[in-house]
Amino acid sequence: MLKLIRPVKPVGFQDLADVETNKIEQQLVNSPDKLEFNDGFWGKYKHHFMTAQSRKCGYCEMPLSDYGDVEHYRPKSVVDDIDSEGSEREALMNVSGRKFKKSCKYGYWWLAYDWDNYLLSCKLCNQPWKRALFPIQGGRIGNDNDDSEYPHKSPQRGAIETPLLLNPYDVRDLSEHIKFNSVGLIEPFENSEFGKETIRTCGLDRLSLFQARGRVAKVVNNIIDRFSRVDDLEQATFLGQIILDMGDKNSAFAGMVRLIFHTKSEGCSWESLEHFVASNAPVTSSE
Ligand SMILES: [Zn+2]
């Protein structure tokens, strides 16, 4: 996962979003048993997130091989719990044995048309894995007016909750929650509850991802080792530039590369690496 800067909300978006949210509010009064959302709404804004995320999934960092999904970070229709974990089938990318159970009657319906609730996700992270899951620290704050038969009360509008699913658009420091080893295996950092639930929710430890990350992880580990040992300034700058290129926001698994650098360099920041390379790179003259 790579920390991202949310694209600017387009002019006119909010007015359209308010109209759609009002429609849901009306449905809650007139036909509360089945809310129908305007499913074509958020897809119209996908290109903003494609650009902001360099056409990569916000959760797993894989470059998209198709159109991807505009994913609702907080689920709009329902909230699910995991009934059984499941796993990816070897040599395939479909998921076997993962089962869900409906947690409550409604999801975060008032965030269906909320700009800050969107991110671009690959179909694999979104559909078979994350789906309508949304783990909360200390449990969800339910709406006291919800007297439905579901195991939990629907989310309370306006309640301040602490999501355990890491959001690439959040300000949280990812290095405090997720780490990668030298072959691309993802693990929670120091048993972080946030890291654990994020990996679990999106299946970030699935085999196909581990295999895709593995080569990048091995190469960058090797380069960082050489970078930390080399005495020659020119050579160090050259190696530093390779690490920066591998962790460039447009590169696959850039977030992993940056976290590996953070771990191996014992706290040396990505910004200090950028500064080191910029300060020592050969100056090209136009004269
Ligand atoms: Zn993904």
Coordinates of C-alpha atoms and ligand atoms in Angstrom, one line a residue:
M1 CA 0.0 0.0 0.0
L2 CA 1.3 3.4 -0.9
K3 CA 0.2 6.6 0.7
L4 CA -1.8 8.7 -1.8
I5 CA -3.1 12.2 -2.2
R6 CA -6.8 12.3 -2.8
P7 CA -7.8 13.9 -6.1
V8 CA -9.6 17.2 -5.9
K9 CA -13.4 16.9 -5.8
P10 CA -14.6 18.1 -9.2
V11 CA -16.8 21.2 -9.5
G12 CA -20.4 20.2 -9.5
F13 CA -19.9 16.8 -7.9
Q14 CA -21.3 17.8 -4.5
D15 CA -24.6 19.1 -5.9
L16 CA -25.1 15.9 -7.8
A17 CA -24.1 13.8 -4.8
D18 CA -26.6 15.6 -2.6
V19 CA -29.4 14.9 -5.0
E20 CA -28.6 11.2 -4.9
T21 CA -28.2 11.1 -1.2
N22 CA -31.6 12.7 -0.8
K23 CA -33.1 10.0 -2.9
I24 CA -31.7 7.4 -0.5
E25 CA -33.1 9.3 2.4
Q26 CA -36.5 9.2 0.7
Q27 CA -36.3 5.5 0.2
L28 CA -35.5 5.0 3.9
V29 CA -38.9 6.6 4.5
N30 CA -40.9 5.0 1.7
S31 CA -39.4 1.6 1.0
P32 CA -36.8 0.9 3.7
D33 CA -36.5 -2.8 3.0
K34 CA -34.5 -2.4 -0.2
L35 CA -32.3 0.6 -0.9
E36 CA -31.5 1.2 -4.6
F37 CA -28.4 3.1 -5.4
N38 CA -27.5 4.9 -8.6
D39 CA -24.7 2.4 -9.5
G40 CA -23.6 4.4 -12.5
F41 CA -22.8 7.5 -10.4
W42 CA -19.3 6.9 -9.0
G43 CA -17.9 5.2 -12.2
K44 CA -18.2 8.5 -14.0
Y45 CA -15.4 9.8 -11.7
K46 CA -13.1 6.8 -12.1
H47 CA -10.6 8.7 -14.2
H48 CA -9.8 11.0 -11.3
F49 CA -8.7 8.1 -9.2
M50 CA -7.0 6.3 -12.1
T51 CA -4.7 9.4 -12.4
A52 CA -4.2 9.8 -8.7
Q53 CA -3.3 6.2 -8.2
S54 CA -1.3 5.7 -11.4
R55 CA -3.7 3.1 -12.6
K56 CA -2.9 0.8 -9.6
C57 CA -5.1 -0.8 -7.0
G58 CA -5.1 1.3 -3.8
Y59 CA -5.0 -1.8 -1.6
C60 CA -2.6 -4.3 -3.3
E61 CA -0.7 -1.9 -5.6
M62 CA -1.0 -4.2 -8.6
P63 CA -1.2 -2.3 -11.9
L64 CA -4.8 -2.7 -13.2
S65 CA -5.2 -5.1 -16.1
D66 CA -8.8 -3.9 -16.6
Y67 CA -11.0 -1.0 -15.7
G68 CA -10.9 -1.7 -12.0
D69 CA -13.6 -0.7 -9.5
V70 CA -14.4 2.6 -7.8
E71 CA -14.6 1.0 -4.4
H72 CA -16.5 2.3 -1.4
Y73 CA -14.1 2.2 1.5
R74 CA -17.1 2.2 3.9
P75 CA -19.6 -0.2 2.4
K76 CA -22.7 1.5 1.2
S77 CA -25.4 -1.2 1.2
V78 CA -24.7 -3.7 3.9
V79 CA -21.8 -4.6 6.2
D80 CA -20.5 -8.1 6.1
D81 CA -18.5 -10.2 8.6
I82 CA -16.2 -13.0 7.6
D83 CA -17.8 -16.4 8.2
S84 CA -14.9 -18.4 6.9
E85 CA -11.5 -17.1 5.7
G86 CA -10.9 -19.0 2.5
S87 CA -7.8 -18.8 0.4
E88 CA -6.7 -18.3 -3.2
R89 CA -6.6 -21.5 -5.2
E90 CA -3.1 -22.4 -6.3
A91 CA -2.2 -21.5 -9.9
L92 CA -5.6 -19.7 -10.1
M93 CA -6.7 -16.4 -8.7
N94 CA -10.2 -17.3 -7.6
V95 CA -11.0 -17.8 -4.0
S96 CA -12.1 -20.9 -2.4
G97 CA -13.9 -21.3 0.9
R98 CA -14.3 -17.6 1.7
K99 CA -17.7 -17.0 3.1
F100 CA -19.5 -13.9 4.4
K101 CA -22.4 -13.3 6.7
K102 CA -24.5 -10.2 6.8
S103 CA -23.8 -8.2 9.9
C104 CA -26.5 -5.6 9.8
K105 CA -29.4 -4.3 7.8
Y106 CA -27.9 -1.2 6.3
G107 CA -24.4 -0.1 5.5
Y108 CA -22.9 3.4 5.4
W109 CA -25.6 4.5 2.9
W110 CA -25.0 8.2 3.4
L111 CA -21.4 7.8 2.1
A112 CA -22.5 6.1 -1.2
Y113 CA -22.0 9.5 -2.9
D114 CA -19.2 10.8 -0.7
W115 CA -16.0 11.7 -2.6
D116 CA -13.9 10.9 0.5
N117 CA -15.3 7.4 0.6
Y118 CA -14.0 6.4 -2.9
L119 CA -10.8 4.8 -4.0
L120 CA -9.7 2.8 -7.0
S121 CA -9.4 -0.9 -6.4
C122 CA -8.6 -4.0 -8.5
K123 CA -11.6 -6.3 -9.0
L124 CA -9.8 -9.1 -7.0
C125 CA -9.3 -7.0 -3.9
N126 CA -12.8 -5.5 -4.1
Q127 CA -15.0 -8.4 -5.1
P128 CA -14.0 -11.8 -3.7
W129 CA -11.9 -10.4 -0.8
K130 CA -13.0 -7.1 0.7
R131 CA -16.5 -7.0 -0.6
A132 CA -18.7 -5.4 2.2
L133 CA -16.3 -5.9 5.1
F134 CA -15.3 -3.0 7.3
P135 CA -13.7 -3.9 10.5
I136 CA -13.8 -1.3 13.3
Q137 CA -11.6 -1.0 16.4
G138 CA -13.7 -1.8 19.4
G139 CA -16.8 -2.8 17.3
R140 CA -19.2 -0.7 15.2
I141 CA -21.2 2.0 16.8
G142 CA -24.7 1.0 15.9
N143 CA -27.9 3.0 15.4
D144 CA -30.1 2.6 18.4
N145 CA -33.2 3.0 16.2
D146 CA -32.3 -0.2 14.3
D147 CA -34.5 -3.0 15.6
S148 CA -33.9 -5.4 12.8
E149 CA -33.1 -9.1 13.3
Y150 CA -29.5 -8.9 12.1
P151 CA -26.7 -9.8 14.5
H152 CA -25.6 -6.1 14.8
K153 CA -27.2 -2.7 14.5
S154 CA -26.6 -0.7 11.4
P155 CA -23.9 2.0 11.5
Q156 CA -24.8 5.2 13.2
R157 CA -24.6 8.2 10.9
G158 CA -22.1 10.7 12.2
A159 CA -20.6 8.3 14.8
I160 CA -16.8 8.6 15.1
E161 CA -15.3 5.1 14.6
T162 CA -11.7 4.0 14.1
P163 CA -11.6 1.7 11.0
L164 CA -9.1 -1.1 11.2
L165 CA -8.8 -1.2 7.4
L166 CA -5.9 1.0 6.3
N167 CA -6.8 3.6 3.7
P168 CA -4.1 4.7 1.3
Y169 CA -5.7 8.2 1.4
D170 CA -5.5 8.3 5.2
V171 CA -2.8 10.2 7.1
R172 CA -1.8 7.1 9.1
D173 CA 1.9 6.1 8.9
L174 CA 1.8 2.7 7.1
S175 CA 5.2 1.7 8.4
E176 CA 3.7 1.4 11.9
H177 CA 1.2 -1.2 10.7
I178 CA 2.6 -3.2 7.7
K179 CA 6.0 -4.7 6.9
F180 CA 7.4 -6.8 4.1
N181 CA 10.2 -9.3 4.3
S182 CA 13.0 -9.8 1.7
V183 CA 10.9 -12.0 -0.5
G184 CA 7.7 -9.9 -0.4
L185 CA 5.8 -11.6 2.4
I186 CA 3.4 -9.1 4.0
E187 CA 2.9 -9.1 7.8
P188 CA 1.5 -6.8 10.4
F189 CA 4.2 -4.6 12.0
E190 CA 4.6 -5.5 15.6
N191 CA 1.2 -7.2 15.6
S192 CA -0.6 -4.0 14.6
E193 CA -4.4 -4.7 14.7
F194 CA -4.7 -2.3 11.7
G195 CA -2.1 -4.3 9.7
K196 CA -3.6 -7.6 10.6
E197 CA -7.2 -6.6 9.7
T198 CA -6.1 -4.9 6.4
I199 CA -4.2 -8.0 5.3
R200 CA -7.1 -10.2 6.3
T201 CA -9.9 -8.0 4.8
C202 CA -8.3 -7.5 1.3
G203 CA -6.4 -10.8 1.2
L204 CA -3.1 -9.0 0.8
D205 CA -1.2 -12.2 1.7
R206 CA -2.8 -14.2 -1.2
L207 CA -0.4 -16.3 -3.2
S208 CA -0.6 -14.5 -6.5
L209 CA 0.2 -11.2 -4.9
F210 CA 3.1 -12.7 -2.9
Q211 CA 4.5 -14.2 -6.1
A212 CA 4.1 -10.9 -8.0
R213 CA 5.8 -8.9 -5.3
G214 CA 8.5 -11.4 -4.7
R215 CA 10.9 -10.4 -7.5
V216 CA 10.6 -6.7 -6.8
A217 CA 11.2 -7.3 -3.1
K218 CA 14.3 -9.4 -3.8
V219 CA 15.8 -6.9 -6.2
V220 CA 15.2 -3.9 -4.0
N221 CA 16.6 -5.7 -0.9
N222 CA 19.7 -6.5 -2.9
I223 CA 20.1 -2.9 -4.1
I224 CA 19.5 -1.4 -0.6
D225 CA 22.2 -3.8 0.8
R226 CA 24.7 -2.6 -1.8
F227 CA 23.6 1.0 -1.2
S228 CA 24.3 0.8 2.5
R229 CA 27.8 -0.8 2.0
V230 CA 29.2 1.3 -0.9
D231 CA 31.8 3.9 -0.1
D232 CA 32.0 5.6 -3.5
L233 CA 29.6 8.6 -3.6
E234 CA 28.9 8.3 -7.3
Q235 CA 28.0 4.6 -7.0
A236 CA 25.9 5.3 -3.9
T237 CA 24.0 8.0 -5.8
F238 CA 23.5 5.6 -8.8
L239 CA 22.1 2.9 -6.4
G240 CA 20.0 5.5 -4.6
Q241 CA 18.4 6.5 -7.9
I242 CA 17.5 2.9 -8.7
I243 CA 15.8 2.6 -5.3
L244 CA 13.9 5.8 -5.9
D245 CA 12.8 4.6 -9.4
M246 CA 11.5 1.3 -7.9
G247 CA 9.6 3.3 -5.2
D248 CA 8.3 5.9 -7.7
K249 CA 4.5 6.3 -7.3
N250 CA 4.0 5.0 -10.8
S251 CA 5.9 1.8 -10.1
A252 CA 4.2 -1.5 -9.1
F253 CA 4.5 -2.1 -5.4
A254 CA 6.1 1.3 -4.8
G255 CA 4.6 1.3 -1.2
M256 CA 6.3 -2.0 -0.5
V257 CA 9.6 -0.7 -1.8
R258 CA 9.4 2.3 0.4
L259 CA 8.5 0.2 3.5
I260 CA 11.4 -2.2 2.8
F261 CA 13.7 0.8 2.5
H262 CA 12.3 2.3 5.7
T263 CA 12.9 -1.0 7.6
K264 CA 16.4 -1.8 6.2
S265 CA 17.7 1.7 6.5
E266 CA 16.6 1.8 10.2
G267 CA 14.4 4.9 10.0
C268 CA 16.0 6.8 7.2
S269 CA 13.1 8.5 5.5
W270 CA 12.2 8.3 1.8
E271 CA 12.5 12.1 1.7
S272 CA 16.1 11.9 2.9
L273 CA 16.9 9.4 0.2
E274 CA 15.4 11.8 -2.4
H275 CA 17.5 14.6 -0.9
F276 CA 20.7 12.6 -0.9
V277 CA 20.3 11.6 -4.6
A278 CA 19.2 15.1 -5.6
S279 CA 22.2 16.6 -3.8
N280 CA 24.8 14.3 -5.4
A281 CA 23.4 13.6 -8.8
P282 CA 25.6 14.8 -11.6
V283 CA 24.5 18.3 -12.8
T284 CA 23.7 18.3 -16.5
S285 CA 24.6 21.5 -18.2
S286 CA 22.7 22.9 -21.1
E287 CA 25.7 24.8 -22.3
Ligands
ZN1 ZN -5.9 -5.0 -5.5

